[in-house]
Structures are given as structure tokens and as C-alpha cells.
Coordinates of C-alpha atoms and ligand atoms in Angstrom, one line a residue:
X264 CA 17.3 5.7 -40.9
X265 CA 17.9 6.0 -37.1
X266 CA 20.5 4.2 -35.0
X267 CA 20.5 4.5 -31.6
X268 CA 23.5 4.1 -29.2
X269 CA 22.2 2.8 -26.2
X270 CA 24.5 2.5 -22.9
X271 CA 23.4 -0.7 -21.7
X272 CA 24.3 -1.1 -17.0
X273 CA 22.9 -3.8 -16.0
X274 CA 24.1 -3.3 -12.4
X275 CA 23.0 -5.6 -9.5
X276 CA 20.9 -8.5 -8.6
X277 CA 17.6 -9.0 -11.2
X278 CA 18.8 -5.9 -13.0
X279 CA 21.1 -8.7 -14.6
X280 CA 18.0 -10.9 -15.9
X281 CA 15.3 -8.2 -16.4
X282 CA 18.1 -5.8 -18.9
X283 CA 18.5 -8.8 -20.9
X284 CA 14.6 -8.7 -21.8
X285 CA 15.1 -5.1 -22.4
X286 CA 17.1 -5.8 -25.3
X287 CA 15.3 -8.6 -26.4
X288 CA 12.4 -6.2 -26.8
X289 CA 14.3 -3.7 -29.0
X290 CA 16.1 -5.9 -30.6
X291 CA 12.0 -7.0 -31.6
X292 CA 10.5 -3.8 -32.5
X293 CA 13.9 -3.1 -34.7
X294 CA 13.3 -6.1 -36.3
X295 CA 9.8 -4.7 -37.6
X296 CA 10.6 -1.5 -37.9
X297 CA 11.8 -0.1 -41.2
X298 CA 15.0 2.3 -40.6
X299 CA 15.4 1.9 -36.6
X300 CA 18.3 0.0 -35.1
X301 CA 20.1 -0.5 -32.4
X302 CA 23.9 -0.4 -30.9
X303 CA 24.2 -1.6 -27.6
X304 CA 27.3 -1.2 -25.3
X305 CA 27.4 -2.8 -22.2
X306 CA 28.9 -1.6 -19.3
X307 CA 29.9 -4.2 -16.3
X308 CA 29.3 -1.6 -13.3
X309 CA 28.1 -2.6 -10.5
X310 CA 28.7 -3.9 -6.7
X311 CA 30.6 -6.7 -8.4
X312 CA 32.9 -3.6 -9.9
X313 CA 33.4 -2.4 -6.7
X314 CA 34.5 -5.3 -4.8
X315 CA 37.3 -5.4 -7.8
X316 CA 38.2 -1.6 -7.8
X317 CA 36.7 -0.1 -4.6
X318 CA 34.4 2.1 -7.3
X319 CA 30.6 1.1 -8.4
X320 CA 31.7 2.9 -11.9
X321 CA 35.1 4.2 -13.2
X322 CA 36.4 7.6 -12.5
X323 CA 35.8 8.6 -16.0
X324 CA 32.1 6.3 -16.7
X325 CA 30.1 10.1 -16.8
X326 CA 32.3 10.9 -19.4
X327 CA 32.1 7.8 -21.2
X328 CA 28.3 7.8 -21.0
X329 CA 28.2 11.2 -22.9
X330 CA 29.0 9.5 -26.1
X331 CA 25.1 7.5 -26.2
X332 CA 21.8 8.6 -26.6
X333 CA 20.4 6.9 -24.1
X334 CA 20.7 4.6 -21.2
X335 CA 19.5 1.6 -20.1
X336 CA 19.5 0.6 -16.8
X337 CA 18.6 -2.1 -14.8
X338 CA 19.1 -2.0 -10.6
X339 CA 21.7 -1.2 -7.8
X340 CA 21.8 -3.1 -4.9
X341 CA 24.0 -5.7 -3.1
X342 CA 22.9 -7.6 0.2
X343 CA 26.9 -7.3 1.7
X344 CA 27.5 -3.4 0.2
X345 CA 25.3 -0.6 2.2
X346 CA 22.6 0.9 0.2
X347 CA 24.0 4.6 0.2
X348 CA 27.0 3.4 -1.2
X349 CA 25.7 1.4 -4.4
X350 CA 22.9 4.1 -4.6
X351 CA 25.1 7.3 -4.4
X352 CA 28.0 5.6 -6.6
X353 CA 26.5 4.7 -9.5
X354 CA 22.2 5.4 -9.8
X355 CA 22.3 8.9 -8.2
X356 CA 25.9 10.6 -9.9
X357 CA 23.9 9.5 -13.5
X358 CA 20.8 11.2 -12.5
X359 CA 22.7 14.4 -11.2
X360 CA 25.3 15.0 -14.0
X361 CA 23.1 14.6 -16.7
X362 CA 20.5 16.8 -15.1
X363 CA 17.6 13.9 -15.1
X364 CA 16.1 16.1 -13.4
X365 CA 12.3 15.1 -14.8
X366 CA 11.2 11.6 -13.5
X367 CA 8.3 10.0 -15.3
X368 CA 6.3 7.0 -13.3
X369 CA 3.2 5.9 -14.8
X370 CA 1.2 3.5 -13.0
X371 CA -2.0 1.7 -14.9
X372 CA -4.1 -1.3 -13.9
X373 CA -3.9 -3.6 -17.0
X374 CA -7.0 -6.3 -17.6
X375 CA -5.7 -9.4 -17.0
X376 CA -3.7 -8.0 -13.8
X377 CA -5.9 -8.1 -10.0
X378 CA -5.2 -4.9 -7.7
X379 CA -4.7 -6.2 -4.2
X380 CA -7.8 -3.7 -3.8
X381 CA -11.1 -4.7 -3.4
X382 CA -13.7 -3.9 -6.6
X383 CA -10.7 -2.2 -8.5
X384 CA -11.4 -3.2 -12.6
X385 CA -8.9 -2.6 -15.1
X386 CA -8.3 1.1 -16.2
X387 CA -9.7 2.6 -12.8
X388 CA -6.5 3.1 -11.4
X389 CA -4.6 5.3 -14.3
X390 CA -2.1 8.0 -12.9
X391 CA 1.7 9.2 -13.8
X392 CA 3.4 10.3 -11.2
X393 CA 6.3 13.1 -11.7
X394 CA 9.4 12.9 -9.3
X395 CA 11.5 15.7 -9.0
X396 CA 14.9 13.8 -9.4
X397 CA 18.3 15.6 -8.7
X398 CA 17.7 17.3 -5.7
X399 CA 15.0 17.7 -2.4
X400 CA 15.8 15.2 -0.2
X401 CA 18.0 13.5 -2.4
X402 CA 20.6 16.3 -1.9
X403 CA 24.3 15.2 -0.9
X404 CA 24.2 17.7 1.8
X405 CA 25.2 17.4 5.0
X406 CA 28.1 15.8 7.6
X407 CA 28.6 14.1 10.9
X408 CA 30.6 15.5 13.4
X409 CA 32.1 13.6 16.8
X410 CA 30.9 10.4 15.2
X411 CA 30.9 7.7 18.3
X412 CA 30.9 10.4 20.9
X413 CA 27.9 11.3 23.0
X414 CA 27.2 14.8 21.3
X415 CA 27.2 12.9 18.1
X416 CA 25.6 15.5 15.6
X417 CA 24.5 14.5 12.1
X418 CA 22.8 17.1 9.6
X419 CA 21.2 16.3 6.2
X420 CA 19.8 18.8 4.2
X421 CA 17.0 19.1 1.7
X422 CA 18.0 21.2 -1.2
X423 CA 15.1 23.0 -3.4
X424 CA 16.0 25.6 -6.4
X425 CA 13.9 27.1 -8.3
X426 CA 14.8 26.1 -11.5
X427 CA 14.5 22.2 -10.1
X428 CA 11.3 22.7 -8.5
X429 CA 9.5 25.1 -11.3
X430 CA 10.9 22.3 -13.5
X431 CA 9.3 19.3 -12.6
X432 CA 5.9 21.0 -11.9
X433 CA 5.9 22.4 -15.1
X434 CA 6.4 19.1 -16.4
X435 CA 3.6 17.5 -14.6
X436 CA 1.2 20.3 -15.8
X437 CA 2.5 20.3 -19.7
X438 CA 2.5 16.4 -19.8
X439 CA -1.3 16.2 -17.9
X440 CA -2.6 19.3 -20.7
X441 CA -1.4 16.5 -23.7
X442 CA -2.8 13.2 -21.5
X443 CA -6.1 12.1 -22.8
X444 CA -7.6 11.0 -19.5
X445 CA -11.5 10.4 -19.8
X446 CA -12.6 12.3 -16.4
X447 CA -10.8 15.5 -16.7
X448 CA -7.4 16.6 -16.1
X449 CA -5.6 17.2 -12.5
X450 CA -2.6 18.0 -11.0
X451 CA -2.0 16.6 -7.5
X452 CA 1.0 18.2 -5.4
X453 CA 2.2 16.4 -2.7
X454 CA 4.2 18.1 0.1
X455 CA 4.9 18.5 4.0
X456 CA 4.9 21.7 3.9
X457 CA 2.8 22.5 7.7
X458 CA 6.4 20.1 8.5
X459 CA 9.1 21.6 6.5
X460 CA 8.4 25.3 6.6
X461 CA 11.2 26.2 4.1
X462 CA 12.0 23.6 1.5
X463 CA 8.1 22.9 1.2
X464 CA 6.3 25.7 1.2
X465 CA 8.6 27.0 -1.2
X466 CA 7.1 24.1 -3.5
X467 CA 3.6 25.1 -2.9
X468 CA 4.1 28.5 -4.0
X469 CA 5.7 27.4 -6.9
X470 CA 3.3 25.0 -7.7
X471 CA 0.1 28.1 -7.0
X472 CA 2.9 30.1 -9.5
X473 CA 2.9 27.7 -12.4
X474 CA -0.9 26.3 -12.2
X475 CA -1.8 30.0 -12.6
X476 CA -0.2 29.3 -16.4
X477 CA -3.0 26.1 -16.3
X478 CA -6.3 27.8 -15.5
X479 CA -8.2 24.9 -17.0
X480 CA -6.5 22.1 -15.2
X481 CA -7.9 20.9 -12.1
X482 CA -5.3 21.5 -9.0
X483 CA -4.9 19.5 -5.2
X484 CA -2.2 19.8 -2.7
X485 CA -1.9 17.3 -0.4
X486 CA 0.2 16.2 3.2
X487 CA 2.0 13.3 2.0
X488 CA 0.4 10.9 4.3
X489 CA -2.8 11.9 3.5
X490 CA -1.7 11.1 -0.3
X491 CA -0.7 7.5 1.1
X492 CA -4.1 6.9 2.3
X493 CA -6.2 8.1 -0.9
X494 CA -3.6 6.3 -3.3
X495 CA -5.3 2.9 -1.1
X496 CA -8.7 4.6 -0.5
X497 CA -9.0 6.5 -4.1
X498 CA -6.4 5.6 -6.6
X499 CA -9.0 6.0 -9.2
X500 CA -9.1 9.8 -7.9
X501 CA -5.2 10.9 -9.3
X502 CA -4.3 11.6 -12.8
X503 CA -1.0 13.0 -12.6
X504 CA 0.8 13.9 -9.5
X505 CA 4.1 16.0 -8.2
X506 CA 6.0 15.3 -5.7
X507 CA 9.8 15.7 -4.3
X508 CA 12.4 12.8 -5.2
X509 CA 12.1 11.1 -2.2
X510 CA 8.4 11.5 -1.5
X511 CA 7.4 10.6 -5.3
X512 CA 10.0 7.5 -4.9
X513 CA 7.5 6.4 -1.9
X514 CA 4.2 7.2 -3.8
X515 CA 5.4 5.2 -6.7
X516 CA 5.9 2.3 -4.7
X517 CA 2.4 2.4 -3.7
X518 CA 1.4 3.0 -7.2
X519 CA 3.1 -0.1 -8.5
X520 CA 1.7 -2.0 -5.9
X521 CA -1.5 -0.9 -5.9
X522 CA -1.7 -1.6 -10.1
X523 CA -0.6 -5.1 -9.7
X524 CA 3.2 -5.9 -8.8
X525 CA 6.1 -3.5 -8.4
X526 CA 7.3 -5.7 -11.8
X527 CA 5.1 -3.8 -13.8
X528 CA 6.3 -0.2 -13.2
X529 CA 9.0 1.8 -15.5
X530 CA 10.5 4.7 -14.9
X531 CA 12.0 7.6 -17.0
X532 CA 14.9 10.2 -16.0
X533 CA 14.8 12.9 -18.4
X534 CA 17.4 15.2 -19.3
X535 CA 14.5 17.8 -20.6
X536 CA 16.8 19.7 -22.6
X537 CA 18.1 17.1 -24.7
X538 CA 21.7 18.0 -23.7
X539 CA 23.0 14.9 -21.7
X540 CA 21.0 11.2 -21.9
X541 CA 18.1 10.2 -20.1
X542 CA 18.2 7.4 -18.7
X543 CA 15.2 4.3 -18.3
X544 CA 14.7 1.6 -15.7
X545 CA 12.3 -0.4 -14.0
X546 CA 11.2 1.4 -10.6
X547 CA 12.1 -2.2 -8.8
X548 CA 15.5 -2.4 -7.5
X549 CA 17.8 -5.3 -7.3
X550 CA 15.2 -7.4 -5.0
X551 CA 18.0 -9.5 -3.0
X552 CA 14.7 -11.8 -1.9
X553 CA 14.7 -13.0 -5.8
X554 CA 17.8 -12.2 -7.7
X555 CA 19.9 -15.2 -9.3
X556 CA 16.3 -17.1 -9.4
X557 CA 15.6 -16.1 -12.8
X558 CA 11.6 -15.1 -11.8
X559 CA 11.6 -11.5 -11.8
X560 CA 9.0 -9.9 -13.9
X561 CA 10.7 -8.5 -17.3
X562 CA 7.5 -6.3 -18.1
X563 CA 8.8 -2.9 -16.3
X564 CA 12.1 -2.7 -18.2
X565 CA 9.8 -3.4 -21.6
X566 CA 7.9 -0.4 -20.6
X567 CA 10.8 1.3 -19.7
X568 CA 12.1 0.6 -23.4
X569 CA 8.6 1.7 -25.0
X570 CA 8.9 4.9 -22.8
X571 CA 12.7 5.4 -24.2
X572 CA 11.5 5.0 -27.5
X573 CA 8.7 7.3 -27.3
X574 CA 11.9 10.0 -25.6
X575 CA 13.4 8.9 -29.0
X576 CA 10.0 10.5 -30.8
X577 CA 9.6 6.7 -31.9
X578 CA 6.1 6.9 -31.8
X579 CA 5.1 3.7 -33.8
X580 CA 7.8 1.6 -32.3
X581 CA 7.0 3.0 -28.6
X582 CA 3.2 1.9 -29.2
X583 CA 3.9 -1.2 -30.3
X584 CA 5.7 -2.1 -27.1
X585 CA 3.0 -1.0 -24.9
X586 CA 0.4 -2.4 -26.7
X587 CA 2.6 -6.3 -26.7
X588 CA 3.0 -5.4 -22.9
X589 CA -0.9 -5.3 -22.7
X590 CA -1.5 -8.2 -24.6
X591 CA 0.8 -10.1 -22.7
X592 CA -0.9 -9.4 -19.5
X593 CA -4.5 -9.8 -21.2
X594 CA -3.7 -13.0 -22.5
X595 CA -2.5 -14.6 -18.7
X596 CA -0.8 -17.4 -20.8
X597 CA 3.0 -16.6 -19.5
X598 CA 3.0 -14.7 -16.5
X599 CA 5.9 -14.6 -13.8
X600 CA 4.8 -15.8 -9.8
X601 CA 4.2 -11.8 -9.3
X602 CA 1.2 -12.6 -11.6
X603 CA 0.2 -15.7 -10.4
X604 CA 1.9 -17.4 -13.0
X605 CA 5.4 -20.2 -13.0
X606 CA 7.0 -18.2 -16.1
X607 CA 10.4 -17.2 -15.8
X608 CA 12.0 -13.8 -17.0
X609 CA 13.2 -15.2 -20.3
X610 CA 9.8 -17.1 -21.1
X611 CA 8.1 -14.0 -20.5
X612 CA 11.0 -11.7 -22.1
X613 CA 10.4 -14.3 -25.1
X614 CA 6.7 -13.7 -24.9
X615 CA 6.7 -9.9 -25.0
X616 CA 9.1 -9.9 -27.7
X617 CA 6.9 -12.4 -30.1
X618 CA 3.8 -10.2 -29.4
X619 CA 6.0 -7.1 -30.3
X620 CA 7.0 -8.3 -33.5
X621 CA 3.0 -9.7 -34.0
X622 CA 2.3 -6.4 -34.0
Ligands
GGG268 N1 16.0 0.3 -11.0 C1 16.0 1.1 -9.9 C2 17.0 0.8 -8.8 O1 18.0 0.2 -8.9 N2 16.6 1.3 -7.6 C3 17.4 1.2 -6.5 C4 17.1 2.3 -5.5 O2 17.2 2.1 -4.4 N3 16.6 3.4 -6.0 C5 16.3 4.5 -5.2 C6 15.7 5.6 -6.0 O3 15.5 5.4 -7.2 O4 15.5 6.6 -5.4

């Protein structure tokens, strides 16, 4: 018998309407799962927060957040709050304390879904990105001195340890060694390193350090803009790739986009050694263009849920999910505008969670 307590933030904007499909899902595969359940507690942090108590979360919400298993998170983002300040006080402190520092972004072209790329057919583009996620370029480091003057000087710095950057690409290799990908097994680094002679190159010998532990896995390194072009040229070329936070935040962008709609794509923040939560999300933010219009795609939190219950070792319950997201795409019945379709969130929420409990 396994009860999970799951931190529920919906945050800003369509995190509000996707998070509610979230929980419709798991409320679903509890419902036809013998011995799982779920206790949800939701926390009202957010932009609105802050315009009441000048904080996107209260002083003590790390704290709080220690109690749960897991959390569930939906977006941060207002249109009349600046972006570093909703996305350094609430999204990033999360990451950092509980030392997320393992970010898992598949990205899959469904049948049923059309790549905005020409001749693409369902299962040719099939790749999971890995973001290193507490650090790089990410880093709070930095300052601005004589702010409004004419030798205005601003400095941000990348941070890269070791135990960060051997992390994550140790991830990417152990996860691609279990991945049953028909045509072979690769790891794809993505750096700037001829650019950023420190921080980078000190990736790629970590990355030559830890393949050498992976003599049977295929290994590229790439300039990150040549990675841009083959992920529109040649997604069908990438099976898992590596990548600093805020290059692997870029490439998964293109990734969602490039399987379908930016809807589709969940994301995972792993606390690898089990000591803190993860926490799970879609990849989309709060889309401003969208929110309060109740059309957002629900299907990237669902994933996000299977992928939280798969962290959980929920095996059954986490294929179940996937395999109702599937069929819900296959089926093109009830399908948000992203899709082509006039669904809203909840109808599609609705339809995901009767699949899931189809079985
Ligand atoms: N659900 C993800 C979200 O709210 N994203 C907002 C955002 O700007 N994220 C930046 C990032 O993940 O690096």
C-alpha cells in the first residue's frame, strides 16, 4: 500500500488549468490501481502571492516542501512581474535546494501528431534530452556596478563543478545504456566550448572522462548551433543528448516543437539521490498569449505525472499513463487548437483520464 504526498504549485497563467488535469490523471490511475493513492496539498504560490506579500513563495516554503515526496508543478510567469523575478523566486530556489540537479526531457513524435517537418512519420523523431539543472548558466552569479552611469559594468557568471557536470553526463550515459532505442545507442554533447574556453571545455573533458566508462555507446559533441540545425535537419539522428541548463532549456524547445506542440513535452527535476523531492512539470511556461482561455494542452503535465510515477518505481501505473496519452493522440477525437482540434484543457484532461482508467 503506497500513499504519496504530492506538493501540488500550480503557479501562474495555464499552470492554473493544465495542474488541474494533472490531478485528474492520478486521481485515474489510483482509481485502478490496487494499493496506490494519493494526498495532495496545494500551495497558492505564485505572482498573485507576490503582489500580496512582495514574495513568489514564503520565507519558510523550502522547508515546508521537505515534508512530500514529490512535487507538482505547473508554470511561473506573469505579463506585469519581470521574468527573473517569478523565475529566480519560486522555479529556480526549488531546483537548487533540493539538488534537482538531473533534468529529464523526452521528446517523441506520437502517430496521430504532424511535425511541422516535412516527411517526418511517427516514431522517427525519438530523443531525451538531459539538462544539467542547478548550475552553468543558470548560476546566481554576478553584480552590476554604477548602474545608470556611462561605465555601467555588469558581470554574470557560469558556474560548472565537477560533481554537477560528471553528474548529469553520467546520467545521460546510464539512462541511454537502459533505453531500448531500435538503431543503436548515442550520447550527443552539446557545448560552446571553441567560445567559452573554461566553463566548456571543462564539460568536454568530462564528458571524454565518463564515455570512457561507456565503450559501447556511440559518442558526438557538438557547437550548439550546429545542434540547432541537425535537431530541424536530422532529429531522427539524436537519441539522448547532454547539454548545460540553459543550452538544454533551448534544445528542448526545439525538441517539443519539432514533435508536434510545445504542449506535449514534460519535464523531470531529479533529486538523484533520493534525499530531497523531485519535482515534475510541463516544459511550457505560463504562455501569457493563452492563459485564462482554458485551451492549453493538458497532455505534458500527464506525462509529467507518468514520469513522476515511474520516479515513484510505479511502473504499471507510469505505463498506463503514457500509453492513455498515446491513445489520446492516436485517436484525434479530442485534441486542443495546438493539435488542430477545438477541445479545451478539461475535455481533454477528461479524455486522458477515461483512457487511463480504460486501461
Ligand atoms: N513549467 C515550466 C515553467 O514555468 N517555465 C518557466 C520558465 O521560464 N522556465 C525556465 C526554465 O525552466 O529554465
Amino acid at each position: 500500500m503506497a500513499e504519496y504526498k504530492i506538493a501540488v504549485i500550480p503557479g501562474d497563467g495555464v499552470g492554473l488549468e493544465v495542474i488541474a488535469e494533472g490531478r485528474k490523471a492520478l486521481e485515474a490511475v489510483a482509481s485502478v490501481t490496487d494499493g496506490l493513492s494519493f494526498q495532495f496539498t496545494e500551495f497558492p504560490w505564485g505572482s498573485e502571492y507576490y503582489r500580496e506579500t512582495g514574495n513568489l513563495m514564503p520565507v519558510d516554503g523550502i522547508e515546508t516542501l521537505k515534508a512530500f515526496d514529490t512535487i507538482l508543478f505547473g508554470a511561473v510567469g506573469d505579463p506585469n512581474i519581470p521574468d527573473h523575478i517569478t523565475l529566480h523566486g519560486l522555479l529556480l530556489p526549488m531546483r537548487r535546494s533540493f539538488d534537482q540537479g538531473v533534468c529529464i526531457r523526452p521528446a517523441y513524435l506520437h502517430p496521430g501528431v504532424e511535425s511541422p517537418l516535412a516527411g517526418k512519420k511517427a516514431g522517427d523523431i525519438d530523443m531525451v534530452i538531459f539538462r544539467e539543472n542547478t548550475e552553468g548558466e543558470y548560476a546566481p552569479v554576478g553584480g552590476r556596478l554604477y548602474a545608470g552611469t556611462a561605465h555601467e559594468t555588469v558581470v554574470q557568471t557560469n558556474m560548472f563543478t565537477r560533481r554537477g557536470t560528471e553528474r548529469i553526463i553520467r546520467a545521460a550515459f546510464e539512462y541511454c545504456d537502459r533505453r531500448n532505442k531500435a538503431n543503436g545507442k548515442k550520447v550527443t554533447s552539446v557545448t560552446k566550448s571553441n567560445a567559452q574556453s573554461f566553463g566548456m571545455v571543462f564539460w568536454d573533458e568530462v564528458f571524454t572522462e565518463v564515455a570512457a566508462d561507456f565503450p559501447h555507446i556511440e559518442t558526438e559533441s557538438l557547437l550548439v548551433d550546429r545542434a540547432c540545425m541537425d535537431l530541424v535537419r536530422w532529429p531522427e539522428d539524436f537519441d539522448v543528448m547532454v547539454a548545460s541548463n540553459l543550452f538544454a532549456d533551448i534544445l528542448s524547445d526545439i525538441a517539443a516543437v519539432v514533435t508536434g506542440s510545445m504542449g506535449l513535452a514534460p519535464s523531470a527535476n531529479i533529486n538523484p539521490d533520493h534525499e530531497f523531492p523531485s519535482l515534475f512539470e510541463p516544459v511550457h511556461g505560463a504562455a501569457f498569449d493563452i492563459m485564462g482561455k482554458g485551451i492549453a494542452n493538458p497532455l505534458a503535465t500527464v506525462s509529467a505525472v507518468a514520469m513522476m510515477l515511474d520516479h515513484f518505481g510505479e511502473t504499471a501505473a507510469a505505463e498506463r499513463v503514457d500509453k492513455a496519452v498515446a491513445k489520446c493522440l492516436e485517436q484525434r477525437t479530442i485534441l486542443t487548437v495546438d493539435l488542430g482540434g477545438t477541445a479545451s484543457t478539461s475535455e481533454m484532461g477528461d479524455e486522458a483520464a477515461r483512457l487511463i482508467r480504460e486501461g
